[in-house]
Tab-separated table of C-alpha atoms in Angstrom:
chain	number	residue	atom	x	y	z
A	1	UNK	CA	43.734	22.955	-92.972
A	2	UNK	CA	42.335	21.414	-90.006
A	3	UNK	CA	41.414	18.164	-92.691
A	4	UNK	CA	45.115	18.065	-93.743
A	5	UNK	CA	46.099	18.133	-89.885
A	6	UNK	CA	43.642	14.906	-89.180
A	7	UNK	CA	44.610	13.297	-91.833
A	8	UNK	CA	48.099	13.398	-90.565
A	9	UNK	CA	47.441	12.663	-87.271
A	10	UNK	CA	45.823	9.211	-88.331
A	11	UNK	CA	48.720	8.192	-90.017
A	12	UNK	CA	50.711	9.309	-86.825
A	13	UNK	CA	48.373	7.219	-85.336
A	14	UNK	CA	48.551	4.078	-87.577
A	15	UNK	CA	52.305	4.224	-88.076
A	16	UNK	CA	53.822	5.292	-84.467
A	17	UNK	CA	54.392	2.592	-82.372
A	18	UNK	CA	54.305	5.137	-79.023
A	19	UNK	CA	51.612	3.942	-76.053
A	20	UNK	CA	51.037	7.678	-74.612
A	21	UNK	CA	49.775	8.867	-77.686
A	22	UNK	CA	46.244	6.669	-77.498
A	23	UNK	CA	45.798	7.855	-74.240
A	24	UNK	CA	46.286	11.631	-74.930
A	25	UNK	CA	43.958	11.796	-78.056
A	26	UNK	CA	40.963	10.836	-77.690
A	27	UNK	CA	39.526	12.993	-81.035
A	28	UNK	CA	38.302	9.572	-82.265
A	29	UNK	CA	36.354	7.823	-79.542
A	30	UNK	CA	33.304	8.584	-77.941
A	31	UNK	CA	32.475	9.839	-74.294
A	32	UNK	CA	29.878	7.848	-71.714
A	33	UNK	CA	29.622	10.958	-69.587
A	34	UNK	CA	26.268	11.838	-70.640
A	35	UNK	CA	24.667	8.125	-69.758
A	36	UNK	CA	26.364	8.235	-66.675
A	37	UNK	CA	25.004	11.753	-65.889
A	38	UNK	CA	21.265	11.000	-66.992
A	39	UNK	CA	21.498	7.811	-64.947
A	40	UNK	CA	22.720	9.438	-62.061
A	41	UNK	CA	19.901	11.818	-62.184
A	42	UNK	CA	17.292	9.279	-62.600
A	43	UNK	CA	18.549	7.097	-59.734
A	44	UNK	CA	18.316	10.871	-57.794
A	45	UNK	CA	14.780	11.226	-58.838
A	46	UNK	CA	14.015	7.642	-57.850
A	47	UNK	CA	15.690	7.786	-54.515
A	48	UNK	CA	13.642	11.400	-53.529
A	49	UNK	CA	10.683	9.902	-54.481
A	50	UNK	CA	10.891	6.728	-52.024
A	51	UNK	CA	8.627	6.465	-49.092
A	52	UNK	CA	10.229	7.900	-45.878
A	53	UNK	CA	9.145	7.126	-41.897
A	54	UNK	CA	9.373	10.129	-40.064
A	55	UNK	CA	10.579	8.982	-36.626
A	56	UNK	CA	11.511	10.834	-33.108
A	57	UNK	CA	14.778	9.121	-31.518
A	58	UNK	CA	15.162	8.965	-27.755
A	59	UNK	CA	17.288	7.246	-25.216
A	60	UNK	CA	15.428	5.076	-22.663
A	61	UNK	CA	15.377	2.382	-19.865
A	62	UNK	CA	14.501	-0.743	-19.344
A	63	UNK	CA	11.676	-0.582	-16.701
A	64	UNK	CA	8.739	-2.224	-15.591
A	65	UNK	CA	5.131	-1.862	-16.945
A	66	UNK	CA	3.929	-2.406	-13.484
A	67	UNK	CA	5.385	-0.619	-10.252
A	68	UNK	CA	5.078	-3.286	-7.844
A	69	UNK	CA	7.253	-5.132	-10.270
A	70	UNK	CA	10.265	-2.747	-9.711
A	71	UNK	CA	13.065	-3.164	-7.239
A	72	UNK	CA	11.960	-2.402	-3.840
A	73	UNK	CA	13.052	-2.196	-0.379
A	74	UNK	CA	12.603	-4.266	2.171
A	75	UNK	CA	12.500	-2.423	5.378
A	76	UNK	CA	12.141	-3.289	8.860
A	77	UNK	CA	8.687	-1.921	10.865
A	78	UNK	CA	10.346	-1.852	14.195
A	79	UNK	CA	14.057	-1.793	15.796
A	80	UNK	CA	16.267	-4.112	16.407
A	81	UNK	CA	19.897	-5.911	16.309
A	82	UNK	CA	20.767	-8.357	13.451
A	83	UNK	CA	20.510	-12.169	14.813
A	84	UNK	CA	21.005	-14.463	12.023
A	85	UNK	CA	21.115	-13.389	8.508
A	86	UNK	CA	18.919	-16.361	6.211
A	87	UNK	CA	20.212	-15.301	2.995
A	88	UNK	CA	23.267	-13.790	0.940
A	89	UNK	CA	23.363	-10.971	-1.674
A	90	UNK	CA	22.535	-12.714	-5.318
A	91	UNK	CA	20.481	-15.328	-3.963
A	92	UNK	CA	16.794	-15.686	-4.678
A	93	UNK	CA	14.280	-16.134	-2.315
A	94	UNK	CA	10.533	-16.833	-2.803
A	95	UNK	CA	7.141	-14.935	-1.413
A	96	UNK	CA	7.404	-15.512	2.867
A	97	UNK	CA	10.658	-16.876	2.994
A	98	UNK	CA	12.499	-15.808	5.883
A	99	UNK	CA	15.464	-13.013	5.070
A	100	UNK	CA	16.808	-11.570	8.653
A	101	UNK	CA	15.889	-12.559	12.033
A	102	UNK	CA	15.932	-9.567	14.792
A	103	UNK	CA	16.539	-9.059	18.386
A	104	UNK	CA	14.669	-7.203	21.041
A	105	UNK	CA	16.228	-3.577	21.866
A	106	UNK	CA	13.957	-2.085	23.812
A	107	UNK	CA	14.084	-2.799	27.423
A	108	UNK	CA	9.874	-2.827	28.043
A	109	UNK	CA	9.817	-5.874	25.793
A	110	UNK	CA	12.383	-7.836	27.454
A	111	UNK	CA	10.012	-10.455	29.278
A	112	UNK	CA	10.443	-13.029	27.716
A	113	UNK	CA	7.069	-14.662	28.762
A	114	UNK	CA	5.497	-11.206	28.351
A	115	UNK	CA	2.020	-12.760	26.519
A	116	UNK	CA	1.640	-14.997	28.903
A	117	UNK	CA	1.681	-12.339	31.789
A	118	UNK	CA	-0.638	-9.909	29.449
A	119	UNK	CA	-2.723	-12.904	28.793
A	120	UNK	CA	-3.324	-13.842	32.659
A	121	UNK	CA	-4.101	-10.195	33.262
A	122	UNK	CA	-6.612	-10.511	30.595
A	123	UNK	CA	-7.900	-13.697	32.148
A	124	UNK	CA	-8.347	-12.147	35.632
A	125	UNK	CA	-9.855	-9.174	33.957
A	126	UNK	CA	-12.159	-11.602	32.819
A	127	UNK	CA	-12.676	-13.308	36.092
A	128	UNK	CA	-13.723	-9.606	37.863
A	129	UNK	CA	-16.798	-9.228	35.045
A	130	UNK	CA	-18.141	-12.413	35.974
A	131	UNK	CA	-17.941	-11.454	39.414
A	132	UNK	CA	-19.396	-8.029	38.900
A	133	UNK	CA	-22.339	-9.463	36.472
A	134	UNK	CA	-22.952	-12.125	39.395
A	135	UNK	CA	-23.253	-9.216	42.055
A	136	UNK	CA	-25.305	-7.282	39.279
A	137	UNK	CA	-28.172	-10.143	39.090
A	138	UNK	CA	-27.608	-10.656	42.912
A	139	UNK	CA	-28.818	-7.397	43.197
A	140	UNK	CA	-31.778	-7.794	41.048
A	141	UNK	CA	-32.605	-10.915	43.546
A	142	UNK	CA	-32.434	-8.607	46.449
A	143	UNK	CA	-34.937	-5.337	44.401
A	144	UNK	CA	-37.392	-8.245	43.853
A	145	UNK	CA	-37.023	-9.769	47.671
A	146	UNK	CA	-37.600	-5.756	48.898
A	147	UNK	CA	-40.218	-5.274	46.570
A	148	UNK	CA	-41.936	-8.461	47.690
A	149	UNK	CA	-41.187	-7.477	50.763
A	150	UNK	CA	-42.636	-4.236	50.555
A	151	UNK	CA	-45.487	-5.816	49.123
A	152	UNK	CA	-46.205	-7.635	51.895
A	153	UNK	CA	-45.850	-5.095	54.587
A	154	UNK	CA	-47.770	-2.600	52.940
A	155	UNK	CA	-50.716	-5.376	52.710
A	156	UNK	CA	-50.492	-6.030	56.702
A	157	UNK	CA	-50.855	-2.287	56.810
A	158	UNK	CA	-53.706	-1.912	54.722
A	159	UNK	CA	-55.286	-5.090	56.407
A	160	UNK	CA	-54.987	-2.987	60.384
A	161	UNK	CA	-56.114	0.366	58.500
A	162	UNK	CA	-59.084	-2.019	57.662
A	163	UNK	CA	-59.523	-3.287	60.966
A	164	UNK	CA	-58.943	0.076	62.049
A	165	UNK	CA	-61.584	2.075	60.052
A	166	UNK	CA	-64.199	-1.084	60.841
A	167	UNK	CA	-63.535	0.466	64.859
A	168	UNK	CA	-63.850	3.742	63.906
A	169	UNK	CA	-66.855	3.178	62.426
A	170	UNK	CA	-68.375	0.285	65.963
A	171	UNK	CA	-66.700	3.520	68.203
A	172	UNK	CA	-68.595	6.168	66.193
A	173	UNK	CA	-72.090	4.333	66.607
A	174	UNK	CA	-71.330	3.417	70.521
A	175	UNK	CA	-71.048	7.216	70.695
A	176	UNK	CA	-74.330	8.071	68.585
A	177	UNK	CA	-75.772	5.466	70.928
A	178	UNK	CA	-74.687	7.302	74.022
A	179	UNK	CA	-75.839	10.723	72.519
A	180	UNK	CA	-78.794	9.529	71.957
A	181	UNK	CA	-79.084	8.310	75.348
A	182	UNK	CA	-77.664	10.586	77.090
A	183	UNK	CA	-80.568	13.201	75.440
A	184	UNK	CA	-83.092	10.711	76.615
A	185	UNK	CA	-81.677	10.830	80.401
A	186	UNK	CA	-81.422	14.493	80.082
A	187	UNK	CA	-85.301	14.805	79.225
A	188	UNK	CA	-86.001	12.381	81.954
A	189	UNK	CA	-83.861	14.664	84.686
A	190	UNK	CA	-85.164	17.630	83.609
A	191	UNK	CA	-88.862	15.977	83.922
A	192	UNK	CA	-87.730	14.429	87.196
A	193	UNK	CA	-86.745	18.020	88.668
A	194	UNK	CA	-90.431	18.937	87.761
A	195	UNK	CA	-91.632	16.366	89.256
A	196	UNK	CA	-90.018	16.815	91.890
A	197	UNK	CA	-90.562	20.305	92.784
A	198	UNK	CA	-94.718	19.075	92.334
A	199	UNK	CA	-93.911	16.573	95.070
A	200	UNK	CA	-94.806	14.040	92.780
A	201	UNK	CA	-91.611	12.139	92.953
A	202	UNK	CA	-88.977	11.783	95.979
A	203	UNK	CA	-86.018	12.979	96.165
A	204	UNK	CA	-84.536	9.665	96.350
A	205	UNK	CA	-85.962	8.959	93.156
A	206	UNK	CA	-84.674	11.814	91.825
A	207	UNK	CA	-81.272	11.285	93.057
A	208	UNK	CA	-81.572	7.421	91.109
A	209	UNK	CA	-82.651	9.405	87.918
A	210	UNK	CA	-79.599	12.200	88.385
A	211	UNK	CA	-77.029	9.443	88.672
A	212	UNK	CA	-78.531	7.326	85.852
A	213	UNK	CA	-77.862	10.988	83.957
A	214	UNK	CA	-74.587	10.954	85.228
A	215	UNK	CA	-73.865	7.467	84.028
A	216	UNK	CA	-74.702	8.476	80.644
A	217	UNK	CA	-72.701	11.220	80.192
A	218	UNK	CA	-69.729	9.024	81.405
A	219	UNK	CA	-70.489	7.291	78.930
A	220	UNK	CA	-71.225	9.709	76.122
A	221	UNK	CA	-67.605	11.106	77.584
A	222	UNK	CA	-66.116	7.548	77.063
A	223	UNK	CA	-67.439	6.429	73.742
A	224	UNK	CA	-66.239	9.848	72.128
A	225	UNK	CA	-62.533	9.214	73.641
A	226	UNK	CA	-62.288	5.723	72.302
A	227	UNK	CA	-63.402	6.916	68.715
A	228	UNK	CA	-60.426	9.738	68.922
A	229	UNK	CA	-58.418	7.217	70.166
A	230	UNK	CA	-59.156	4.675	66.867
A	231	UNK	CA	-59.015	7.751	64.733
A	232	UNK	CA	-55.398	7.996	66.336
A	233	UNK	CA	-54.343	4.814	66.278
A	234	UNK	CA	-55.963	5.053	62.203
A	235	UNK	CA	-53.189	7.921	61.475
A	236	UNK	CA	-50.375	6.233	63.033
A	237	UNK	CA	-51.541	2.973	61.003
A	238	UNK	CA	-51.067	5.551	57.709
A	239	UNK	CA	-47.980	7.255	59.111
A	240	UNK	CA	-46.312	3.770	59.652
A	241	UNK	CA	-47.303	2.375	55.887
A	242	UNK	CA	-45.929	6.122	54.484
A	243	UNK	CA	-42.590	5.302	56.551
A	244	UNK	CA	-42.283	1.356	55.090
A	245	UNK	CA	-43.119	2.429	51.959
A	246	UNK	CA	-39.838	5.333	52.511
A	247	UNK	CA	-37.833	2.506	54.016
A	248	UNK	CA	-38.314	0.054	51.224
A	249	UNK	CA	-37.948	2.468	48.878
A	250	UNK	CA	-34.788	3.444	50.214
A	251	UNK	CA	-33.643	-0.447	50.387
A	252	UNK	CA	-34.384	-0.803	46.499
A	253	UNK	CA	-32.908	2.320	45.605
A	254	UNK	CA	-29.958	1.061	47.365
A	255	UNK	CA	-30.222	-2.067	45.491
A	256	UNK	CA	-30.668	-0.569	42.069
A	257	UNK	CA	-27.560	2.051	42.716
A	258	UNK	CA	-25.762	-1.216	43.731
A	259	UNK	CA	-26.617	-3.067	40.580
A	260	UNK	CA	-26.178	0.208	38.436
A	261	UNK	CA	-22.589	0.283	40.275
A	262	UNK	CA	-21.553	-2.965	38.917
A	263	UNK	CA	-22.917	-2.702	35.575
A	264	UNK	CA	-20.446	0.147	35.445
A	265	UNK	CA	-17.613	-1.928	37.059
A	266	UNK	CA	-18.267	-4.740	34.590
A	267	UNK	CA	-18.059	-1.852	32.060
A	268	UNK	CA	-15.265	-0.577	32.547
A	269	UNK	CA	-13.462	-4.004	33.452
A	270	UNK	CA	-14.452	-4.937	30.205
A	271	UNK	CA	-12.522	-2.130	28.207
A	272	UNK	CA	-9.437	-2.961	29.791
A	273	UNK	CA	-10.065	-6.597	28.958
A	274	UNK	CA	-10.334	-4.854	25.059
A	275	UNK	CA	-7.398	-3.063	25.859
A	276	UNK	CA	-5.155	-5.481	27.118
A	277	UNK	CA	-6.048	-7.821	24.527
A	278	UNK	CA	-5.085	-5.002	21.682
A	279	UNK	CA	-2.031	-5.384	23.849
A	280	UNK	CA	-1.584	-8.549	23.404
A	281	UNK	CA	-2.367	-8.405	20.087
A	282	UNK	CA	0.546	-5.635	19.209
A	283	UNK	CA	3.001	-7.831	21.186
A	284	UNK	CA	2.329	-11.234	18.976
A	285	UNK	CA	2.374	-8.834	15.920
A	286	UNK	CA	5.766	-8.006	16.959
A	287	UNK	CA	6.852	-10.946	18.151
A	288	UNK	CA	6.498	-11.863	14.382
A	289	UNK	CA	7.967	-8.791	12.915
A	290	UNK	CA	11.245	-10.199	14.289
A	291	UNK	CA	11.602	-12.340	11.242
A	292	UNK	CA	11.686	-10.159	7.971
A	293	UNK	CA	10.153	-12.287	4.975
A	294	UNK	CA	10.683	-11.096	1.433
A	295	UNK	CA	6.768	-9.799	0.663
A	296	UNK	CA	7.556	-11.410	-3.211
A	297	UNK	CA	9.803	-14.034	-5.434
A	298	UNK	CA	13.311	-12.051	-6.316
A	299	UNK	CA	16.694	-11.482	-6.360
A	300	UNK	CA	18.258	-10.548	-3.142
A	301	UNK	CA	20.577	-7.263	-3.705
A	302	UNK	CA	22.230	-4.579	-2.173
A	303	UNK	CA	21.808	-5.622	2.216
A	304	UNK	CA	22.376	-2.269	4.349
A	305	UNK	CA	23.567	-4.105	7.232
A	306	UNK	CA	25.986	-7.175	6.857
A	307	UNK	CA	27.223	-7.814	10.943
A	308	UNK	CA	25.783	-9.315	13.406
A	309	UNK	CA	24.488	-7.422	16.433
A	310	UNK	CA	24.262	-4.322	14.320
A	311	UNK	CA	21.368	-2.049	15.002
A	312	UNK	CA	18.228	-0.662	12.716
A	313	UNK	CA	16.188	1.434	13.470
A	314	UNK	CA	12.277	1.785	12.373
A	315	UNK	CA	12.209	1.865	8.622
A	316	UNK	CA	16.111	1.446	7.929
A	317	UNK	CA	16.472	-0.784	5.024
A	318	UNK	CA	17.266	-4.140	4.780
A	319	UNK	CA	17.805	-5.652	1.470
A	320	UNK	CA	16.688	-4.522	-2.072
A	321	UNK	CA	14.678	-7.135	-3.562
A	322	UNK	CA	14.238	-7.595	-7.932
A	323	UNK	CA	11.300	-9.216	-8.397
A	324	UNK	CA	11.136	-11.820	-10.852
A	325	UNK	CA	9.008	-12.622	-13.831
A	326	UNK	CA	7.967	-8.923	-14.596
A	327	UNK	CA	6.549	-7.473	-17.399
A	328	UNK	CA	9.061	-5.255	-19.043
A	329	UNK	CA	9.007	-1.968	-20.407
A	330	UNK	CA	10.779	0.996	-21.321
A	331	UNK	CA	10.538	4.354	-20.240
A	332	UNK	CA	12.111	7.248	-22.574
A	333	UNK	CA	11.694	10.668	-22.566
A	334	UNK	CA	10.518	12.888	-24.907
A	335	UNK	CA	11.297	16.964	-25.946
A	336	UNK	CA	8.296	19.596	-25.422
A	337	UNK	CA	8.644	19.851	-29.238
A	338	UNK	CA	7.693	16.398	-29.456
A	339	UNK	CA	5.327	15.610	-26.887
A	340	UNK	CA	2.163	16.466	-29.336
A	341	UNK	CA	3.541	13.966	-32.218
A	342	UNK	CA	2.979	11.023	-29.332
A	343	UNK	CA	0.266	9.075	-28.858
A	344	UNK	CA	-1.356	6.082	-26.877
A	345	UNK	CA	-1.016	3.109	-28.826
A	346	UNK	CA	1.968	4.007	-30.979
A	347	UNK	CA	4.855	2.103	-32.425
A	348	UNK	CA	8.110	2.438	-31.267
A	349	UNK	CA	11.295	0.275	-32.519
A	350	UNK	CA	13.771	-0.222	-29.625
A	351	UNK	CA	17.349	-1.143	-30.114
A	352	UNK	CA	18.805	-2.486	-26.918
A	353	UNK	CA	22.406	-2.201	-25.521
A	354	UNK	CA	24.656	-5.321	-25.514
A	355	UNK	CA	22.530	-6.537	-28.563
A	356	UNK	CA	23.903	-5.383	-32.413
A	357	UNK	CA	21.360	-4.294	-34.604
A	358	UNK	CA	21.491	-2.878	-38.441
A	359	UNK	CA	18.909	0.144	-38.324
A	360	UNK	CA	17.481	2.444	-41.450
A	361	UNK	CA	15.748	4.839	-39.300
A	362	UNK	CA	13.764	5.799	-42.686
A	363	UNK	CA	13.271	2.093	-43.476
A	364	UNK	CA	12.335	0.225	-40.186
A	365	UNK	CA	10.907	-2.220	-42.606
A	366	UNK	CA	14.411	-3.157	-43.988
A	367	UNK	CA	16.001	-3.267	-40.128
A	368	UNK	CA	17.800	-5.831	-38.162
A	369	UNK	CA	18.045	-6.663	-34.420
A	370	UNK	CA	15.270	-3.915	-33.830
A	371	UNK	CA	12.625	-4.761	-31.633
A	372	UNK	CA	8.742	-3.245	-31.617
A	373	UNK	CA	6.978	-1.664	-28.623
A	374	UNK	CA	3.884	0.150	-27.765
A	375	UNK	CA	3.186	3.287	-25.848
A	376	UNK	CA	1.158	2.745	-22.874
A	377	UNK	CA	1.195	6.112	-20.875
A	378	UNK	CA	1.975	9.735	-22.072
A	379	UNK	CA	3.075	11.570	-18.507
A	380	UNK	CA	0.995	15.193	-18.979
A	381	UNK	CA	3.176	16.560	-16.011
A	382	UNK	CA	7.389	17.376	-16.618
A	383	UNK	CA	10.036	15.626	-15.686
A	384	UNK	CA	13.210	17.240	-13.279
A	385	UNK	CA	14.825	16.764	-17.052
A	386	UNK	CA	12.558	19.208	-18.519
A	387	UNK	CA	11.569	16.484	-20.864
A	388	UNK	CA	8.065	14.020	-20.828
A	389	UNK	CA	8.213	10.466	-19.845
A	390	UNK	CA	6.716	8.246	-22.299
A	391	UNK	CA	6.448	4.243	-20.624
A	392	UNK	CA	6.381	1.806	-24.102
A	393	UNK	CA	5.692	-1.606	-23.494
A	394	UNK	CA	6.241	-5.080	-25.571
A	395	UNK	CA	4.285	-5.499	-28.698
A	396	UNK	CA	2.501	-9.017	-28.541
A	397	UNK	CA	1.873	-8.896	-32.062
A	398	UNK	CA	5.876	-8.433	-32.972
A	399	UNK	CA	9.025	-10.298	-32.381
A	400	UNK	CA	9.466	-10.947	-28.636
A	401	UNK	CA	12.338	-8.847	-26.687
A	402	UNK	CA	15.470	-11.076	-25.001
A	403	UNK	CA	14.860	-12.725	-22.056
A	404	UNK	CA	18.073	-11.190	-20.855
A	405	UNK	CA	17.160	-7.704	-20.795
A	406	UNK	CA	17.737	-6.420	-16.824
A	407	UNK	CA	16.617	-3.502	-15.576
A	408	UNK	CA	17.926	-0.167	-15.525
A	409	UNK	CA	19.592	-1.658	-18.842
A	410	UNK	CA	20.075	1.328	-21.744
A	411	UNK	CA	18.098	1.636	-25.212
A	412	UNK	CA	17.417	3.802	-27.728
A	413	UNK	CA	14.026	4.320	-28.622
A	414	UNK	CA	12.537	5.358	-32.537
A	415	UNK	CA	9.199	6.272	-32.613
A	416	UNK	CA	7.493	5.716	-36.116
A	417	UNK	CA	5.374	8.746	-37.452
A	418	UNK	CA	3.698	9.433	-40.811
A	419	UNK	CA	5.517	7.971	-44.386
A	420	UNK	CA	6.215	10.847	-46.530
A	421	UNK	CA	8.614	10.899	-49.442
A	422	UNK	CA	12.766	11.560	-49.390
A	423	UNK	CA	12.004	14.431	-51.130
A	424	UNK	CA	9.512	15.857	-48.489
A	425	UNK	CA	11.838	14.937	-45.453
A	426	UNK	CA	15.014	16.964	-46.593
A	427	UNK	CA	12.873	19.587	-47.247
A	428	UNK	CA	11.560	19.959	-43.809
A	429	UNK	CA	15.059	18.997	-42.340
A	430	UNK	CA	16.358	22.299	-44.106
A	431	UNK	CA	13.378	24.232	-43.140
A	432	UNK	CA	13.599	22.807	-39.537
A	433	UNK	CA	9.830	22.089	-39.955
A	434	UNK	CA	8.276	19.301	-37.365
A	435	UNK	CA	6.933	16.342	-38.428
A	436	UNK	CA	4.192	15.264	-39.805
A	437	UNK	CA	1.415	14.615	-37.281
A	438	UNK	CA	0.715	11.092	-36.637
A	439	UNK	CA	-2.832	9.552	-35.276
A	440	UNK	CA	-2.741	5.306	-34.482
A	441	UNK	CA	-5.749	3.497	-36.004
A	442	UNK	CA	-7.149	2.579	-33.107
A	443	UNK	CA	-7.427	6.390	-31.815
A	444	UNK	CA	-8.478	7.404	-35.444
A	445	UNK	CA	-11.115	4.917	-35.436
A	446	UNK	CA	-13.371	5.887	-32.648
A	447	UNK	CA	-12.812	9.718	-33.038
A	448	UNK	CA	-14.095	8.497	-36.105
A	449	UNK	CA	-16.985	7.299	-34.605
């Protein structure tokens, strides 16, 4: 039956002149369905199987690789009131050119020939050591006058305790003489009263002999005074050299305490001289700090204080100052998750803001307008975020970044990990595994080693 009922509908076919009914039937013709299908699952295959960068995203900005290099303020040391202003907001200035000029507030610096007042007091300072060294060595003149002096005394001493002893010594043998004498006359008397009780002499005779007796014990009597008498005069000779020696002594020590005295004075003269000159010092140091220079080449930004006359105080700022030719960088932060998966020396492909870019994230090969960086410090401490700060810098070996990148400017930061296939990477996206673990050469080399 059913070859009766196609046999009709092909003469239907052949003889009907209607449109619709070649569109409804389509017993005749054959179906592509299956080639499209099989293609469409090869193409799948093909497409899981393709190499796949695992990468971390992360927002970032546009830093500096050095600090110095960063916008800083430019402060003032001490206070003051705003004289003259050198420069404007958006101009840019050089290293030691001047920015602000200040005036004097405080009322102990008002002088206005104060170093040369602090300079003359250092100069008559000066003027008293001199005068206290010269009565120092004037002082040694006078120890070696006393001690000369001494000397000299003490010699004319000696010389009458010489002359002295020398009549001790004449006295002492007058008075041995006498003794010896005076013995002899004695034996004579005492013979001479014999006699004369015999009646061989007269007592005239005798008389002569007793006052020849007489005579020498006068003179025994005399001779022994004078020799107590040199003996005195010999301790007073010693008394009087003990009391010059005391009274030269005395005179030196007098001499020395004056010489010590101005030693001291000269001393002490000097460390004011050291202090007023660190006076001195402190008020041409600030005499300078008057004029605020920009400490490097920059852009001139955001000035605190715009009037005249107004008033800073110590350490209010001035100006911010952008320094110029800096070495870019960008610092991004990365998730705890993360933080092991980075490493020193990595890639990282930046896309910056305000500059179009076509990015594969899987394919940074195939990418447009992306530019290459490395990371040069891994923070180990957290951010207030909660999140690791990661500083990349330029890669030397890849396309340069714009020259009109500014800082504080946004980007958005893909760090390259390990290639794995398509396959592999939805996988672990539907797992939620991490990524694979990624080690640069350079860090793989000399663990190697």
């Amino acid at each position: 039956m059913n070859t009766y009922l196609n046999t009709d509908l092909e003469n239907i076919d052949k003889d009907s002149n209607v449109k619709s009914f070649s569109k409804i039937y389509q017993i005749n013709k054959k179906s592509s369905l299956r080639k499209w299908f099989i293609a469409i699952i090869i193409i799948t295959i093909l497409i899981l199987i393709l190499p796949w960068t695992q990468n971390i995203r992360s927002n970032g900005n546009i830093t500096t690789l050095k600090q110095e290099d960063r916008a800083q303020e430019v402060n003032t040391i001490i206070p003051g009131k705003v004289v003259k202003w050198f420069v404007k907001e958006g101009d840019f200035v050089n290293k030691g050119d001047t920015i602000l000029q200040l005036g004097e507030v405080k009322v102990e610096y008002f002088d206005p020939i104060l170093l040369q007042r602090t300079q003359n007091q250092i100069d008559a300072k000066n003027q008293s050591i001199v005068a206290y060294e010269g009565k120092a060595s004037t002082s040694v003149t006078q120890t070696e006058v006393l001690r000369n002096a001494m000397e000299l005394k003490l010699n004319s001493i000696d010389n009458k305790i010489g002359q002295q002893r020398l009549k001790i010594t004449s006295d002492s043998a007058d008075l041995a003489a006498a003794n010896n004498a005076l013995e002899a006359y004695s034996r004579q008397i005492s013979a001479a009263k014999v006699m004369l009780d015999s009646g061989v002499i007269s007592l005239t005779e005798f008389e002569k002999r007793r006052v020849t007796y007489q005579d020498a014990i006068a003179k025994t009597t005399s001779n022994g005074n004078k020799l107590n008498q040199s003996r005195q005069e010999l301790l007073n000779l010693r008394i009087e050299r003990n009391g010059a020696v005391q009274e030269y002594l005395d005179k030196i020590a007098k001499a020395e305490g004056d010489r010590f005295g101005s030693i001291s004075a000269a001393a002490s003269t000097e460390a004011e001289v050291i202090k007023l000159e660190n006076t001195l010092a402190n008020y041409d140091a600030r005499q300078q700090l008057f004029f605020i220079t920009a400490p490097q080449s920059g852009q001139i930004t955001k000035a605190m204080k715009a009037g005249i006359g107004e008033m800073l105080k110590e350490g209010d700022m001035i100006v911010e100052i952008v320094p110029q030719n800096t070495k870019l960088a960008v610092e991004m932060y990365v998730s705890p998750l993360d933080l092991p998966l980075i490493n020193k020396g990595q890639k990282v492909t930046f896309i910056f803001d305000g500059f179009p870019a076509i990015v594969f994230s899987g394919w940074p090969q195939t990418s447009y307008g992306t530019f290459s960086g490395i990371i040069t410090a891994v923070e180990t401490s957290v951010s207030s975020n909660g999140m690791f700060r990661v500083l990349v810098a330029e890669d030397k070996n890849d396309r340069p970044w714009p020259k009109n990148l500014r800082l504080g400017g946004g980007s958005k930061g893909i760090a390259l990990l390990k290639d794995v296939p398509i396959f592999y990477e939805l996988w672990r996206n539907i797992n939620g595994f991490p990524p694979e673990f990624y080690v640069p050469e350079t860090k793989a080399t000399t663990t190697k080693k």
